[in-house]
Structures are given as structure tokens and as C-alpha cells.
Coordinates of N, CA and C in Angstrom, one line a residue:
S248 N -34.3 -14.8 40.2 CA -33.4 -16.0 40.2 C -32.2 -15.7 39.3
I249 N -31.1 -16.2 39.6 CA -29.8 -16.1 38.9 C -29.6 -17.3 38.0
L250 N -29.3 -17.0 36.8 CA -28.9 -18.1 35.9 C -27.4 -18.4 36.0
A251 N -27.1 -19.7 36.1 CA -25.7 -20.2 36.2 C -25.5 -21.5 35.6
G252 N -24.3 -21.9 35.5 CA -23.9 -23.2 34.9 C -23.0 -23.1 33.7
M253 N -22.6 -24.2 33.2 CA -21.7 -24.3 32.1 C -22.2 -23.6 30.8
P254 N -23.4 -23.9 30.5 CA -23.9 -23.2 29.2 C -23.8 -21.7 29.3
I255 N -24.2 -21.2 30.4 CA -24.1 -19.7 30.5 C -22.6 -19.2 30.5
L256 N -21.8 -20.0 31.2 CA -20.4 -19.6 31.2 C -19.7 -19.7 29.9
A257 N -20.1 -20.8 29.1 CA -19.5 -21.0 27.8 C -20.0 -19.9 26.9
H258 N -21.2 -19.5 27.0 CA -21.8 -18.4 26.2 C -21.1 -17.0 26.4
E259 N -20.9 -16.7 27.7 CA -20.2 -15.5 28.1 C -18.7 -15.6 27.6
L260 N -18.1 -16.7 27.8 CA -16.7 -16.8 27.4 C -16.5 -16.7 25.9
A261 N -17.5 -17.3 25.2 CA -17.4 -17.2 23.7 C -17.5 -15.7 23.3
G262 N -18.3 -14.9 23.9 CA -18.4 -13.5 23.5 C -17.1 -12.8 23.9
I263 N -16.5 -13.1 25.0 CA -15.3 -12.5 25.4 C -14.2 -12.8 24.4
V264 N -14.1 -14.1 24.0 CA -13.0 -14.6 23.1 C -13.2 -14.0 21.8
K265 N -14.5 -13.9 21.3 CA -14.8 -13.3 20.0 C -14.3 -11.8 19.9
T266 N -14.7 -11.1 21.0 CA -14.3 -9.7 21.0 C -12.7 -9.5 21.1
D267 N -12.1 -10.3 22.0 CA -10.6 -10.3 22.1 C -9.9 -10.7 20.8
F268 N -10.5 -11.7 20.2 CA -9.9 -12.2 19.0 C -9.8 -11.1 17.9
R269 N -10.8 -10.4 17.7 CA -10.8 -9.3 16.7 C -9.9 -8.2 17.1
R270 N -9.9 -7.8 18.4 CA -9.0 -6.8 18.8 C -7.6 -7.1 18.8
V271 N -7.3 -8.4 19.2 CA -5.8 -8.8 19.1 C -5.3 -8.9 17.7
S272 N -6.2 -9.5 16.8 CA -5.7 -9.7 15.5 C -5.6 -8.3 14.8
A273 N -6.5 -7.3 15.1 CA -6.3 -6.0 14.5 C -5.0 -5.3 15.1
A274 N -4.8 -5.5 16.3 CA -3.6 -4.9 17.0 C -2.3 -5.5 16.3
V275 N -2.2 -6.8 16.1 CA -1.1 -7.4 15.5 C -0.9 -6.8 14.1
F276 N -2.0 -6.7 13.3 CA -1.8 -6.2 12.0 C -1.4 -4.8 12.0
I277 N -1.9 -4.0 12.8 CA -1.5 -2.5 12.9 C -0.1 -2.4 13.3
I278 N 0.3 -3.2 14.3 CA 1.7 -3.1 14.8 C 2.6 -3.5 13.6
C279 N 2.3 -4.6 13.0 CA 3.1 -5.0 11.8 C 3.2 -4.0 10.7
T280 N 2.1 -3.3 10.5 CA 2.1 -2.2 9.5 C 3.0 -1.0 9.9
L281 N 2.8 -0.7 11.2 CA 3.7 0.4 11.7 C 5.2 0.1 11.6
V282 N 5.5 -1.1 12.0 CA 6.9 -1.5 11.9 C 7.4 -1.5 10.5
L283 N 6.6 -1.9 9.5 CA 7.0 -1.9 8.1 C 7.1 -0.5 7.7
L284 N 6.3 0.4 8.1 CA 6.4 1.8 7.7 C 7.6 2.4 8.2
V285 N 8.1 2.1 9.5 CA 9.3 2.6 10.1 C 10.5 2.1 9.3
F286 N 10.5 0.8 9.1 CA 11.7 0.2 8.6 C 11.9 0.2 7.0
F287 N 10.7 0.5 6.3 CA 10.8 0.6 4.9 C 10.7 2.1 4.5
Y288 N 11.0 2.9 5.5 CA 11.2 4.4 5.2 C 9.9 4.9 4.6
R289 N 8.8 4.5 5.1 CA 7.5 5.1 4.7 C 7.2 4.9 3.2
T290 N 7.6 3.8 2.6 CA 7.4 3.5 1.2 C 6.1 2.6 1.1
P291 N 5.0 3.2 0.7 CA 3.8 2.5 0.7 C 3.8 1.3 -0.1
V292 N 4.5 1.3 -1.3 CA 4.5 0.1 -2.1 C 5.1 -1.1 -1.4
R293 N 6.2 -0.9 -0.7 CA 6.9 -2.0 0.0 C 6.0 -2.4 1.1
V294 N 5.3 -1.6 1.8 CA 4.5 -2.0 2.9 C 3.4 -2.8 2.4
V295 N 2.7 -2.4 1.4 CA 1.6 -3.2 0.8 C 2.0 -4.5 0.3
T296 N 3.1 -4.6 -0.4 CA 3.5 -5.9 -0.9 C 4.1 -6.8 0.2
S297 N 4.5 -6.2 1.3 CA 5.0 -7.1 2.4 C 3.7 -7.6 3.1
L298 N 2.6 -6.8 3.2 CA 1.4 -7.3 3.9 C 0.5 -8.2 2.9
A299 N 0.7 -8.1 1.7 CA -0.2 -8.8 0.7 C -0.3 -10.3 1.0
P300 N 0.9 -11.1 1.2 CA 0.7 -12.6 1.3 C -0.2 -12.9 2.5
V301 N -0.1 -12.2 3.6 CA -0.9 -12.5 4.8 C -2.3 -12.1 4.6
V302 N -2.6 -10.9 4.0 CA -3.9 -10.5 3.8 C -4.6 -11.5 2.8
L303 N -4.0 -11.8 1.7 CA -4.5 -12.8 0.8 C -4.7 -14.2 1.4
G304 N -3.7 -14.7 2.2 CA -3.8 -16.0 2.8 C -4.9 -16.0 3.8
L305 N -5.2 -15.0 4.5 CA -6.2 -15.0 5.5 C -7.6 -14.9 4.7
I306 N -7.7 -14.2 3.6 CA -8.9 -14.1 2.8 C -9.2 -15.6 2.3
Y307 N -8.2 -16.2 1.7 CA -8.4 -17.6 1.2 C -8.7 -18.5 2.3
L308 N -8.1 -18.3 3.5 CA -8.5 -19.3 4.7 C -9.9 -19.0 5.0
L309 N -10.4 -17.8 5.2 CA -11.7 -17.6 5.6 C -12.7 -18.2 4.6
G310 N -12.4 -18.0 3.3 CA -13.3 -18.6 2.2 C -13.3 -20.1 2.3
F311 N -12.1 -20.8 2.5 CA -12.0 -22.2 2.7 C -12.8 -22.6 3.9
M312 N -12.7 -21.9 5.1 CA -13.4 -22.3 6.3 C -14.9 -22.2 6.0
S313 N -15.3 -21.1 5.3 CA -16.7 -21.0 5.0 C -17.3 -22.1 4.1
M314 N -16.5 -22.5 3.1 CA -16.9 -23.6 2.2 C -17.0 -24.9 2.9
S315 N -16.0 -25.1 3.8 CA -15.8 -26.5 4.4 C -16.6 -26.6 5.8
G316 N -17.2 -25.5 6.2 CA -17.9 -25.6 7.4 C -17.1 -25.5 8.7
V317 N -15.8 -25.1 8.6 CA -15.0 -25.1 9.7 C -15.2 -23.7 10.4
H318 N -15.3 -23.8 11.7 CA -15.5 -22.5 12.5 C -14.5 -22.3 13.5
F319 N -14.3 -21.0 13.9 CA -13.3 -20.6 15.0 C -13.9 -21.1 16.3
N320 N -13.0 -21.5 17.2 CA -13.3 -21.9 18.5 C -12.4 -21.1 19.5
F321 N -12.6 -21.5 20.8 CA -11.7 -20.8 21.8 C -10.3 -20.8 21.5
V322 N -9.8 -22.0 21.0 CA -8.4 -22.2 20.9 C -7.8 -21.8 19.5
N323 N -8.5 -22.2 18.4 CA -7.9 -21.9 17.1 C -7.9 -20.5 16.7
T324 N -8.6 -19.6 17.4 CA -8.5 -18.2 17.1 C -7.2 -17.7 17.4
L325 N -6.4 -18.4 18.3 CA -5.0 -18.0 18.6 C -4.1 -18.1 17.4
A326 N -4.5 -18.9 16.4 CA -3.6 -19.1 15.2 C -3.5 -17.8 14.4
I327 N -4.6 -17.0 14.4 CA -4.6 -15.8 13.4 C -3.4 -14.9 13.7
P328 N -3.2 -14.4 15.0 CA -2.0 -13.5 15.1 C -0.8 -14.2 14.8
I329 N -0.6 -15.4 15.0 CA 0.6 -16.2 14.7 C 0.8 -16.2 13.2
I330 N -0.3 -16.4 12.5 CA -0.3 -16.5 11.0 C 0.1 -15.1 10.4
I331 N -0.4 -14.1 11.0 CA -0.1 -12.7 10.6 C 1.4 -12.5 10.7
G332 N 2.0 -12.9 11.8 CA 3.4 -12.6 12.0 C 4.2 -13.5 11.1
L333 N 3.9 -14.7 10.8 CA 4.6 -15.6 9.9 C 4.4 -15.1 8.5
G334 N 3.2 -14.7 8.1 CA 2.9 -14.3 6.8 C 3.6 -13.1 6.4
V335 N 3.7 -12.1 7.3 CA 4.4 -10.8 7.0 C 5.9 -11.2 6.7
D336 N 6.5 -12.1 7.4 CA 7.8 -12.5 7.1 C 8.0 -12.9 5.6
N337 N 7.1 -13.6 5.1 CA 7.1 -14.0 3.6 C 7.1 -12.8 2.8
G338 N 6.2 -11.9 3.1 CA 6.0 -10.6 2.3 C 7.3 -9.8 2.3
I339 N 8.0 -9.7 3.5 CA 9.2 -8.9 3.7 C 10.3 -9.5 2.8
H340 N 10.5 -10.8 2.8 CA 11.5 -11.5 2.0 C 11.2 -11.3 0.5
L341 N 10.0 -11.4 0.2 CA 9.6 -11.3 -1.3 C 9.9 -9.8 -1.7
T342 N 9.4 -8.9 -0.9 CA 9.6 -7.4 -1.3 C 11.0 -7.0 -1.4
E343 N 11.8 -7.4 -0.4 CA 13.2 -7.0 -0.4 C 14.0 -7.7 -1.6
R344 N 13.7 -8.9 -1.8 CA 14.3 -9.6 -2.9 C 13.9 -9.0 -4.3
F345 N 12.7 -8.7 -4.4 CA 12.2 -8.1 -5.6 C 12.9 -6.8 -6.0
F346 N 13.0 -5.9 -5.0 CA 13.7 -4.6 -5.2 C 15.2 -4.8 -5.3
E347 N 15.8 -5.7 -4.6 CA 17.3 -5.9 -4.7 C 17.6 -6.6 -6.1
A348 N 16.8 -7.4 -6.6 CA 17.1 -8.1 -7.9 C 16.7 -7.3 -9.1
G349 N 16.4 -6.1 -8.9 CA 16.1 -5.3 -10.1 C 14.7 -5.6 -10.7
H350 N 13.7 -5.9 -9.8 CA 12.4 -6.2 -10.2 C 12.3 -7.5 -11.1
S351 N 13.1 -8.4 -10.8 CA 13.1 -9.6 -11.6 C 12.2 -10.7 -11.0
A352 N 11.2 -11.1 -11.7 CA 10.3 -12.1 -11.3 C 10.9 -13.5 -11.2
R353 N 11.9 -13.8 -12.1 CA 12.6 -15.1 -12.1 C 13.4 -15.3 -10.8
V354 N 14.1 -14.2 -10.4 CA 14.9 -14.3 -9.2 C 14.1 -14.6 -8.0
I355 N 13.0 -13.8 -7.9 CA 12.1 -14.0 -6.7 C 11.6 -15.5 -6.6
I356 N 11.2 -16.1 -7.7 CA 10.7 -17.5 -7.6 C 11.9 -18.4 -7.5
S357 N 12.9 -18.2 -8.1 CA 14.0 -19.3 -8.0 C 14.7 -19.2 -6.7
D358 N 15.1 -18.0 -6.2 CA 15.8 -17.9 -5.0 C 15.0 -17.8 -3.7
T359 N 14.1 -16.9 -3.7 CA 13.3 -16.7 -2.5 C 12.2 -17.7 -2.3
G360 N 11.7 -18.2 -3.5 CA 10.6 -19.2 -3.4 C 11.1 -20.5 -2.7
R361 N 12.2 -21.0 -2.9 CA 12.8 -22.1 -2.2 C 12.7 -21.9 -0.7
A362 N 13.2 -20.7 -0.3 CA 13.4 -20.4 1.2 C 11.9 -20.3 1.8
L363 N 11.0 -19.7 1.0 CA 9.6 -19.6 1.6 C 9.0 -21.0 1.7
I364 N 9.3 -21.9 0.7 CA 8.7 -23.2 0.9 C 9.3 -23.9 2.1
V365 N 10.5 -23.8 2.3 CA 11.2 -24.5 3.4 C 10.6 -24.0 4.8
T366 N 10.6 -22.6 4.9 CA 10.1 -22.1 6.1 C 8.6 -22.4 6.3
A367 N 7.9 -22.4 5.2 CA 6.4 -22.8 5.4 C 6.3 -24.3 5.8
L368 N 7.1 -25.2 5.3 CA 7.0 -26.5 5.6 C 7.4 -26.8 7.1
T369 N 8.5 -26.1 7.5 CA 8.9 -26.3 8.9 C 7.9 -25.7 9.9
S370 N 7.3 -24.5 9.6 CA 6.3 -24.0 10.4 C 5.1 -24.9 10.4
C371 N 4.7 -25.5 9.3 CA 3.6 -26.4 9.2 C 3.9 -27.6 10.1
A372 N 5.1 -28.1 10.1 CA 5.4 -29.3 10.9 C 5.4 -28.9 12.4
G373 N 5.9 -27.8 12.8 CA 5.8 -27.4 14.2 C 4.3 -27.2 14.7
F374 N 3.6 -26.3 14.0 CA 2.3 -26.1 14.4 C 1.3 -27.2 14.0
G375 N 1.7 -27.9 12.9 CA 0.8 -29.0 12.5 C 0.9 -30.2 13.4
S376 N 1.9 -30.2 14.2 CA 2.0 -31.3 15.2 C 0.8 -31.2 16.2
L377 N 0.3 -30.0 16.4 CA -0.8 -29.8 17.2 C -2.1 -30.5 16.7
A378 N -2.1 -30.8 15.5 CA -3.3 -31.4 14.8 C -3.6 -32.8 15.3
I379 N -2.5 -33.5 16.0 CA -2.7 -34.8 16.5 C -3.1 -34.8 18.0
S380 N -3.3 -33.7 18.5 CA -3.6 -33.5 19.9 C -5.0 -34.3 20.2
G381 N -5.1 -34.7 21.4 CA -6.4 -35.4 21.8 C -7.5 -34.3 22.1
F382 N -7.1 -33.1 22.3 CA -8.1 -32.1 22.6 C -8.4 -31.4 21.3
E383 N -9.7 -31.5 20.9 CA -10.2 -31.0 19.6 C -9.9 -29.5 19.4
G384 N -9.9 -28.7 20.4 CA -9.6 -27.2 20.2 C -8.2 -27.1 19.8
V385 N -7.3 -27.7 20.4 CA -5.8 -27.7 20.1 C -5.6 -28.3 18.6
A386 N -6.2 -29.4 18.4 CA -6.1 -30.1 17.1 C -6.6 -29.2 16.0
S387 N -7.7 -28.5 16.2 CA -8.3 -27.6 15.2 C -7.4 -26.4 15.0
M388 N -6.6 -26.0 16.0 CA -5.6 -24.9 15.8 C -4.5 -25.4 14.9
G389 N -4.1 -26.7 15.1 CA -3.0 -27.2 14.2 C -3.4 -27.3 12.8
R390 N -4.7 -27.8 12.6 CA -5.1 -27.9 11.2 C -5.3 -26.5 10.6
L391 N -5.9 -25.6 11.3 CA -6.2 -24.2 10.8 C -4.8 -23.6 10.4
T392 N -3.8 -23.8 11.3 CA -2.5 -23.2 11.0 C -1.9 -23.8 9.7
I393 N -2.0 -25.1 9.5 CA -1.5 -25.8 8.3 C -2.2 -25.1 7.1
F394 N -3.5 -25.0 7.1 CA -4.2 -24.5 6.0 C -3.9 -23.1 5.7
A395 N -3.8 -22.3 6.8 CA -3.5 -20.9 6.6 C -2.1 -20.6 6.1
L396 N -1.1 -21.4 6.6 CA 0.3 -21.2 6.1 C 0.3 -21.7 4.6
G397 N -0.4 -22.7 4.3 CA -0.5 -23.1 2.9 C -0.9 -22.1 2.0
W398 N -2.1 -21.4 2.4 CA -2.7 -20.3 1.7 C -1.7 -19.1 1.6
V399 N -1.0 -18.8 2.7 CA 0.0 -17.7 2.6 C 1.2 -18.1 1.7
L400 N 1.6 -19.3 1.7 CA 2.6 -19.8 0.8 C 2.2 -19.7 -0.7
F401 N 1.0 -20.1 -0.9 CA 0.4 -19.9 -2.3 C 0.4 -18.5 -2.7
A402 N -0.1 -17.6 -1.9 CA -0.1 -16.2 -2.2 C 1.3 -15.7 -2.4
S403 N 2.2 -16.1 -1.6 CA 3.6 -15.6 -1.6 C 4.4 -16.1 -2.9
L404 N 4.0 -17.3 -3.4 CA 4.8 -17.8 -4.5 C 4.1 -17.5 -5.9
F405 N 2.8 -17.3 -5.9 CA 2.1 -17.1 -7.2 C 1.4 -15.7 -7.3
V406 N 0.6 -15.3 -6.3 CA -0.2 -14.1 -6.5 C 0.6 -12.9 -6.4
V407 N 1.4 -12.8 -5.3 CA 2.1 -11.5 -4.9 C 3.2 -11.2 -6.0
P408 N 4.0 -12.2 -6.4 CA 5.0 -11.8 -7.4 C 4.3 -11.4 -8.7
A409 N 3.2 -12.0 -9.1 CA 2.4 -11.6 -10.2 C 1.9 -10.1 -10.1
M410 N 1.4 -9.9 -8.9 CA 0.9 -8.5 -8.7 C 2.0 -7.5 -8.7
M411 N 3.2 -7.8 -8.2 CA 4.3 -6.8 -8.2 C 4.8 -6.7 -9.6
Y412 N 4.9 -7.7 -10.3 CA 5.4 -7.6 -11.7 C 4.4 -6.8 -12.5
H413 N 3.1 -7.1 -12.4 CA 2.1 -6.4 -13.1 C 2.1 -4.9 -12.8
F414 N 2.1 -4.6 -11.5 CA 2.1 -3.2 -11.0 C 3.3 -2.4 -11.6
L415 N 4.5 -3.1 -11.4 CA 5.7 -2.4 -11.9 C 5.8 -2.4 -13.4
L416 N 5.2 -3.4 -14.1 CA 5.2 -3.4 -15.5 C 4.6 -2.1 -16.1
Y417 N 3.6 -1.6 -15.5 CA 2.9 -0.5 -16.0 C 3.3 0.9 -15.3
T418 N 4.1 0.9 -14.2 CA 4.4 2.0 -13.5 C 5.9 2.4 -13.4
S419 N 6.7 1.4 -13.9 CA 8.2 1.6 -13.7 C 8.8 2.0 -15.0
P420 N 9.8 2.9 -14.8 CA 10.6 3.3 -16.1 C 11.7 2.1 -16.5
I421 N 11.7 1.1 -15.7 CA 12.7 -0.1 -16.0 C 12.2 -0.8 -17.2
P422 N 13.0 -1.1 -18.2 CA 12.6 -1.7 -19.4 C 11.9 -3.1 -19.0
R423 N 10.9 -3.5 -19.7 CA 10.1 -4.7 -19.4 C 11.0 -6.0 -19.4
D424 N 11.9 -6.0 -20.4 CA 12.8 -7.2 -20.5 C 13.6 -7.4 -19.2
A425 N 14.0 -6.3 -18.5 CA 14.8 -6.4 -17.3 C 14.0 -7.0 -16.1
M426 N 12.7 -6.9 -16.2 CA 11.9 -7.4 -15.1 C 11.6 -8.9 -15.2
L427 N 11.9 -9.5 -16.3 CA 11.7 -10.9 -16.4 C 12.9 -11.6 -15.8

């Protein structure tokens, strides 16, 4: 006898989405890394600092999801590649400004921080509008995106500048006073 019906279809579809989700997310991350390597002239420090906000933001998001009992579904898995693309933008702006400003932590926070906040808020407004959808899958994608972008913003404003400052504080020939 052949098993058929919605439960079987849903189970099969869930397996396909789970596999594709991992593959697509990895592909987006790898492509972003390669693009950064090409445009940052193979400078590993700049590539790592550009990727740091999105990596940290996703780690924080997964921890938050685990603690709050939120799970991925068919629709909200689509948010991860979008978050990777948006989060890498934050990292690029932070990294470029940090090196342009002579490794100044103040300049990053005062100049770039404002721009990152505005872009995060407008992206949250756009994707967050999905949170009021009548379809739970789409609504969960909106909520997930808001939380993820919030975590990426947190990492961009507080964690990554501190990491860059700390790293360069001990590895750079630039006087420490000039980095403040």
C-alpha cells in the first residue's frame, strides 16, 4: 500500500526545506565572503570584521529562538539569507569607516552608528510589516527578521567596534590615544 496525504507531504516538504535552507544560507555566506575577499584585496582582518555583525547577530538570534521556543518554519527560513545580506552591509560600513578614520572608536559610533540605526529601523519597518500578516508563516518571518536585525544592530554598535578596538589596541603600531 502507498502512504499519501497532507501529513506525508508536509513531512517530505519539511525535509526538503530544511536541506535547502542550510544549503542556501551557506551559499549566501560563502558568496558574501568571496565578494569581500575580492573587494578588500584579500585582507583577512577586513573580511572578518565585515562578517562579524552578521555572524554574531545570527548566533544571538539562534540563542534567543532557543530560549523563547521559537522555531523555523517553511517561510521564516527565508529570512536568514536576507539577514546575512543586510548584516554584511553593516559590517562593511563599520570596517571601512574604522580604517578611514584612523582606527577611531569614537568616529565609528558617532558617524556610522547613526546611519546603522536608521538603516536597521527602516529595514525593520519594511520586513516587520510582514509581522501583521494573517498567515502565521509570513508573520513569523516578519518577527524573526525584526529580532535578527536588532541583534545584528546590537553587534554592529557595541560588540564589533569593541572587538576591532581591542584587536588593534594590541596589534597596531598606532598610538593608543589616536584610537580613541
